Amino acid sequence: MFNVGIDLGGTKIAAGLVDSDGNILIKRSIPTARGRHYSQIVRDMADLALEVISKGGASLEDVESIGVGSPGAADSKTGTVIYYSGLNFKDVPLAVELQKHITLPVYLENDADCAALAESIAGAARGTESSLTVTFGTGVGCGIVLNGSLYGGFNHAAGEAGHMVICCGGERCSCGRNGCWEAYASGTALASQARRAAQASPASLMNSLAAGRISGIDGTTAFEAARKGDETAVKVINNYIRYVSEGLINLINLLRPEAVVIGGGVSQQGDFFLEPLKELVYSGVYGGENLPRTRILAAELGNDAGIIGAAMLKRQALP
Ligand SMILES: [Zn+2]
C-alpha cells in the first residue's frame, strides 16, 4: 500500500507517492500562487495528489491516505489549519475540503512536525523512540517526537525552540523578545554575523569569495572561508557553533531525547560543523559524561522530509 504526502508551502506545493518504507516513488510540485481562496489551493493539492498516484502507476485503491504538512498551526484532530499568515489561512477546514475531491482519509500536521516524524521513522533518527529535529533556516524550527508520537502541545503550537532566550537582553527577535536562540542561530543570523565580520575585516577571504559584495555573503561563504583557514571566518563559525550549542543543551536538558537531528543548510557542512558542536554540547549538558549521550546527527531526508512525514501521518492517528 502507498500513502500520498503533500508538503504545502507559501511558494510551492509538493506531493509524492510514498511506499511503506518511506521511499518516494514519484513526486511533483507546482507553485502555490498565494492570494487565492483556500478552496482553489486545495483543489490544486487534490489534482497534484491524483497526478502522483496515476503517474506512479497506482490507483486510488492502492492508496491508504493523504497526509498534508502545513506551515503554521494545524489541528490534526479536526484537519483544520488554524492559522498561517503566509497564505492568509485562518480556520481553513483543509481535510474536509480535500475530501470533496478525493475520497481518502486525510491527515494534517504542521510541516516541521512532518519533517521530524520522517527523520524519526525513515531518516537519521530511525530506530529511536524520542527525537528532536531542529532546522536552522530562515528561523529555527523544531519538531518533537516523544515515545514514538509527535508532541504538539495542547494547542498544536509546541516546538517553537527558536524563541527560547539564550542571551537575556540580547538581539531583538521578530517575536518581540530579545535574545531568542533564532536571533543567533538561524541561517539568517549567521549570514548577518558573517557580513558584519567581513565589513569590519576587509582582508577577510569572505569578501573576495563574494566578489566584494557584502550582500553576497551568507552562511555558506563563512563556512567556505573558515575551511580555508580565514581567521575572521573561523571566529564567526566558532561563535555560531557556540550559539547553536547553547540552545541544543537547553533542549537536551529538558527532554533528553535519544537523538537530535540537525536540518537546514548547516547540516551539509558535515563533521566540520558537527564535531565541534558535539564537543560543546556534551561538555555543557547536565550530568556530563555520567549520563548516556543524546546522539547529534545530520538530517538525511532534506527537502523530501516534509512529503515523507506527511505520508506517514496515518501511523500517528489513533484507531
Ligand atoms: Zn523570538
Short mmCIF file of N, CA and C and ligand atoms in Angstrom, two decimals, residues 160 162-165 171-183, ligand 1:
data_model
loop_
_atom_site.label_atom_id
_atom_site.label_comp_id
_atom_site.label_asym_id
_atom_site.label_seq_id
_atom_site.Cartn_x
_atom_site.Cartn_y
_atom_site.Cartn_z
N GLU A 160 8.40 25.69 19.41
CA GLU A 160 8.99 26.97 18.99
C GLU A 160 10.32 27.17 19.72
N GLY A 162 13.09 28.02 18.63
CA GLY A 162 13.82 29.22 18.19
C GLY A 162 13.56 30.43 19.07
N HIS A 163 12.46 30.38 19.83
CA HIS A 163 12.13 31.53 20.67
C HIS A 163 12.41 31.29 22.15
N MET A 164 13.33 30.35 22.42
CA MET A 164 13.92 30.26 23.76
C MET A 164 14.98 31.34 23.82
N VAL A 165 15.01 32.07 24.91
CA VAL A 165 16.06 33.09 25.07
C VAL A 165 17.36 32.42 25.51
N GLU A 171 19.96 40.25 21.25
CA GLU A 171 19.46 40.72 19.95
C GLU A 171 17.93 40.69 19.89
N ARG A 172 17.38 41.68 19.21
CA ARG A 172 15.93 41.75 19.02
C ARG A 172 15.47 40.60 18.13
N CYS A 173 14.37 39.98 18.47
CA CYS A 173 13.83 38.88 17.66
C CYS A 173 12.50 39.31 17.04
N SER A 174 12.14 38.67 15.93
CA SER A 174 10.89 39.02 15.24
C SER A 174 9.67 38.76 16.13
N CYS A 175 9.80 37.92 17.15
CA CYS A 175 8.65 37.60 18.01
C CYS A 175 8.38 38.69 19.05
N GLY A 176 9.31 39.63 19.18
CA GLY A 176 9.10 40.72 20.14
C GLY A 176 10.00 40.62 21.37
N ARG A 177 10.60 39.44 21.60
CA ARG A 177 11.51 39.32 22.74
C ARG A 177 12.94 39.66 22.31
N ASN A 178 13.80 39.69 23.28
CA ASN A 178 15.22 39.92 22.99
C ASN A 178 16.03 38.69 23.38
N GLY A 179 17.00 38.36 22.54
CA GLY A 179 17.94 37.29 22.89
C GLY A 179 17.49 35.89 22.54
N CYS A 180 16.47 35.77 21.65
CA CYS A 180 15.99 34.43 21.27
C CYS A 180 17.09 33.66 20.53
N TRP A 181 17.04 32.33 20.68
CA TRP A 181 18.01 31.44 20.01
C TRP A 181 18.04 31.72 18.51
N GLU A 182 16.84 31.89 17.93
CA GLU A 182 16.72 32.13 16.49
C GLU A 182 17.51 33.36 16.02
N ALA A 183 17.56 34.39 16.89
CA ALA A 183 18.25 35.63 16.52
C ALA A 183 19.76 35.43 16.47
ZN ZN B 1 11.83 35.15 19.39
#
